[in-house]
Amino acid sequence: MQTSNLGLIFDFQRFSTHDGDGIRTVIFFKGCPLRCSWCQNPEGISSKQNLIFRKNKCIGCETCLNTCNNGSIIKENNNIKVVLDKTELSESLKLIDVCPTNALVMDSIYYTLDEAMEKVLKDKPFFKYNGGVTLSGGEIFFQINFVIELLKRLKEEGINTAIETSLFTSSHNLNKILPLVDTIFADFKIFDDILHQQYTKVSNKLIKSNLELILNSEHKKKLIVRTPMIPDITTATENIEKISSYIFNLYNDVKYEILNYNPLAIAKYNLVEDLKFCFEKDNPPLHTKEEMQTFYNISEKVGIKNLIKSN
């Protein structure tokens, strides 16, 4: 169903001030090739529309259970449970329709380009002070055809564009996108490839290759490399040193952002079937200002001049 004319989107976040300059509308696309054990948007990992169950809205009427014909809704330990691999779209829509409290909803919606632009243009008056639209996910390159067409439409409207990406894509796809964006936020989480595979389930070789492509191109000033400070995973001195040194040697004016850990993502994992958060039992708090300053010092000691510090 995914064509250049349809985009599968799980959220439009309006009036954002954390995903680029000014006031922005952030569009979150479904589908991601990485499986980060601390994923901040687990609802965006699957590339398919899924039925989700919001337990806090359920009144226990069991109408869904009595309506279901294919085993996609079951009762387990007196709790309603959605079985994703048995949930077909037609069945999901039927179950949503009979639920009296909206406890059952789809996690995403297919939009045409016109529909997506209609939502964005409502916010255009707020973009005049360096604001714009940021495409995020998931991973935007999972829906490359739709994303390219959407970026073209945004540029036709004179809207500033940014993307948030893991850069886990082909150089061919990346080269298509680069001329259409004003800012590229690229995650570079773990330098060591073995550890990267352990915590994200993919190699970082393609990511490094694409970083090199951008930082050796005319688009290098658009790039902001990001590393989230995941406790005991990305916070090692060696990891910060190696990432900082690597990108600095590619381009000594590179912009590098060290992000604080976000402990709030754990709340979303209840909505995603068979996915475990790495800190389920003991979720760490935000890093203190002193801890963050230690991370900044490591990077600055290597030579990073354009360091963006987390608020």
CSV table of C-alpha atoms in Angstrom, one decimal, residues 76-246:
chain,number,residue,atom,x,y,z
A,76,GLU,CA,-5.1,-13.5,29.0
A,77,ASN,CA,-5.0,-13.4,32.8
A,78,ASN,CA,-8.2,-11.4,32.8
A,79,ASN,CA,-6.7,-8.8,30.5
A,80,ILE,CA,-7.6,-8.0,26.9
A,81,LYS,CA,-4.6,-8.5,24.6
A,82,VAL,CA,-4.1,-7.6,20.9
A,83,VAL,CA,-2.3,-10.3,18.9
A,84,LEU,CA,-0.5,-8.2,16.2
A,85,ASP,CA,0.3,-11.0,13.7
A,86,LYS,CA,-3.3,-11.9,13.4
A,87,THR,CA,-4.7,-8.4,13.1
A,88,GLU,CA,-5.9,-7.6,9.6
A,89,LEU,CA,-6.9,-4.1,8.6
A,90,SER,CA,-10.6,-5.0,8.0
A,91,GLU,CA,-10.8,-6.7,11.3
A,92,SER,CA,-9.1,-3.9,13.1
A,93,LEU,CA,-11.5,-1.3,11.7
A,94,LYS,CA,-14.5,-3.4,12.8
A,95,LEU,CA,-13.1,-3.7,16.3
A,96,ILE,CA,-12.4,0.0,16.5
A,97,ASP,CA,-16.0,0.7,15.5
A,98,VAL,CA,-17.5,-1.5,18.2
A,99,CYS,CA,-15.3,-0.2,21.1
A,100,PRO,CA,-17.4,2.3,23.1
A,101,THR,CA,-14.5,4.0,24.8
A,102,ASN,CA,-11.9,4.3,22.0
A,103,ALA,CA,-9.6,1.8,23.8
A,104,LEU,CA,-8.8,0.3,20.4
A,105,VAL,CA,-7.3,2.6,17.8
A,106,MET,CA,-4.9,2.3,14.9
A,107,ASP,CA,-1.4,3.5,15.6
A,108,SER,CA,-1.0,5.4,12.3
A,109,ILE,CA,-2.9,6.8,9.3
A,110,TYR,CA,-2.2,6.8,5.6
A,111,TYR,CA,-2.1,10.3,4.2
A,112,THR,CA,-2.0,11.6,0.6
A,113,LEU,CA,0.4,14.4,-0.2
A,114,ASP,CA,-2.5,16.9,-0.3
A,115,GLU,CA,-3.8,15.7,3.1
A,116,ALA,CA,-0.3,16.0,4.7
A,117,MET,CA,0.2,19.5,3.2
A,118,GLU,CA,-3.2,20.6,4.3
A,119,LYS,CA,-2.3,19.8,7.9
A,120,VAL,CA,1.1,21.5,7.6
A,121,LEU,CA,-0.1,24.7,6.0
A,122,LYS,CA,-2.4,25.4,8.9
A,123,ASP,CA,0.8,26.1,10.9
A,124,LYS,CA,2.6,28.1,8.2
A,125,PRO,CA,1.9,31.5,9.9
A,126,PHE,CA,4.0,30.2,12.8
A,127,PHE,CA,7.0,29.3,10.7
A,128,LYS,CA,7.9,32.9,9.8
A,129,TYR,CA,10.5,33.2,12.6
A,130,ASN,CA,12.9,30.6,11.2
A,131,GLY,CA,10.5,27.8,11.9
A,132,GLY,CA,9.4,25.1,9.5
A,133,VAL,CA,8.7,21.3,9.2
A,134,THR,CA,10.8,18.5,10.5
A,135,LEU,CA,10.4,14.9,9.2
A,136,SER,CA,11.1,12.3,11.7
A,137,GLY,CA,10.2,8.7,12.6
A,138,GLY,CA,10.7,5.8,12.7
A,139,GLU,CA,13.1,6.4,9.8
A,140,ILE,CA,12.1,8.7,7.0
A,141,PHE,CA,14.1,6.7,4.4
A,142,PHE,CA,11.7,3.8,4.9
A,143,GLN,CA,9.2,5.9,2.9
A,144,ILE,CA,11.6,7.6,0.6
A,145,ASN,CA,9.2,8.2,-2.3
A,146,PHE,CA,6.6,9.9,-0.3
A,147,VAL,CA,9.2,11.9,1.7
A,148,ILE,CA,10.8,13.2,-1.5
A,149,GLU,CA,7.5,14.4,-2.9
A,150,LEU,CA,6.5,16.0,0.4
A,151,LEU,CA,9.9,17.8,0.7
A,152,LYS,CA,9.4,19.2,-2.8
A,153,ARG,CA,6.0,20.5,-1.9
A,154,LEU,CA,7.3,22.1,1.2
A,155,LYS,CA,10.1,23.8,-0.7
A,156,GLU,CA,7.5,25.1,-3.2
A,157,GLU,CA,5.8,26.8,-0.3
A,158,GLY,CA,9.0,28.3,0.9
A,159,ILE,CA,9.0,26.3,4.1
A,160,ASN,CA,12.2,25.5,5.9
A,161,THR,CA,12.8,21.7,6.0
A,162,ALA,CA,14.7,19.4,8.4
A,163,ILE,CA,15.0,15.7,8.8
A,164,GLU,CA,15.9,13.4,11.7
A,165,THR,CA,17.5,10.2,10.6
A,166,SER,CA,19.7,7.3,11.5
A,167,LEU,CA,21.4,7.5,8.0
A,168,PHE,CA,20.8,3.8,7.7
A,169,THR,CA,20.0,4.1,4.0
A,170,SER,CA,21.7,3.9,0.6
A,171,SER,CA,23.9,6.7,-0.7
A,172,HIS,CA,21.5,6.8,-3.7
A,173,ASN,CA,18.6,7.7,-1.4
A,174,LEU,CA,20.6,10.1,0.6
A,175,ASN,CA,21.8,12.0,-2.5
A,176,LYS,CA,18.1,12.4,-3.5
A,177,ILE,CA,17.2,14.0,-0.2
A,178,LEU,CA,20.2,16.3,0.5
A,179,PRO,CA,19.2,19.1,-1.9
A,180,LEU,CA,15.7,19.3,-0.5
A,181,VAL,CA,16.6,19.8,3.2
A,182,ASP,CA,18.0,22.8,5.2
A,183,THR,CA,19.0,20.8,8.2
A,184,ILE,CA,20.0,17.2,8.8
A,185,PHE,CA,19.9,15.8,12.3
A,186,ALA,CA,21.8,12.5,12.1
A,187,ASP,CA,22.1,10.1,15.0
A,188,PHE,CA,25.5,8.5,15.6
A,189,LYS,CA,24.9,6.5,18.7
A,190,ILE,CA,27.8,4.0,19.2
A,191,PHE,CA,31.2,4.1,17.5
A,192,ASP,CA,32.2,0.4,18.0
A,193,ASP,CA,30.4,-1.7,15.4
A,194,ILE,CA,30.0,-4.8,17.5
A,195,LEU,CA,28.4,-2.8,20.3
A,196,HIS,CA,26.3,-1.0,17.8
A,197,GLN,CA,25.0,-4.3,16.5
A,198,GLN,CA,24.3,-5.5,20.0
A,199,TYR,CA,22.2,-2.5,20.9
A,200,THR,CA,20.6,-1.6,17.6
A,201,LYS,CA,20.6,-4.9,15.7
A,202,VAL,CA,22.4,-3.3,12.7
A,203,SER,CA,26.0,-2.5,11.7
A,204,ASN,CA,27.1,1.2,11.8
A,205,LYS,CA,29.3,0.9,8.7
A,206,LEU,CA,26.6,2.3,6.4
A,207,ILE,CA,26.0,5.1,8.9
A,208,LYS,CA,29.7,6.0,8.9
A,209,SER,CA,29.8,5.9,5.1
A,210,ASN,CA,26.9,8.3,4.8
A,211,LEU,CA,28.4,10.6,7.4
A,212,GLU,CA,31.5,10.7,5.3
A,213,LEU,CA,29.4,11.4,2.2
A,214,ILE,CA,27.7,14.4,3.8
A,215,LEU,CA,30.8,15.8,5.5
A,216,ASN,CA,32.8,15.7,2.3
A,217,SER,CA,30.0,17.4,0.3
A,218,GLU,CA,28.6,20.9,-0.3
A,219,HIS,CA,25.9,19.9,2.2
A,220,LYS,CA,28.2,19.5,5.2
A,221,LYS,CA,27.1,22.7,6.9
A,222,LYS,CA,23.5,21.4,7.1
A,223,LEU,CA,24.5,18.4,9.2
A,224,ILE,CA,24.1,18.2,13.0
A,225,VAL,CA,25.4,14.9,14.4
A,226,ARG,CA,23.6,13.7,17.5
A,227,THR,CA,24.5,11.2,20.3
A,228,PRO,CA,21.9,10.5,23.0
A,229,MET,CA,23.5,9.9,26.4
A,230,ILE,CA,22.0,6.4,27.2
A,231,PRO,CA,23.2,5.4,30.6
A,232,ASP,CA,26.0,2.8,30.5
A,233,ILE,CA,25.5,2.3,26.8
A,234,THR,CA,26.6,5.5,24.9
A,235,THR,CA,28.0,7.4,27.8
A,236,ALA,CA,31.4,5.7,27.9
A,237,THR,CA,34.3,8.2,27.6
A,238,GLU,CA,35.8,6.1,24.8
A,239,ASN,CA,32.5,6.2,22.8
A,240,ILE,CA,32.2,10.0,23.1
A,241,GLU,CA,35.9,10.5,22.3
A,242,LYS,CA,35.8,8.2,19.2
A,243,ILE,CA,32.6,9.7,17.7
A,244,SER,CA,33.9,13.3,18.4
A,245,SER,CA,37.3,12.5,16.8
A,246,TYR,CA,35.8,10.8,13.9
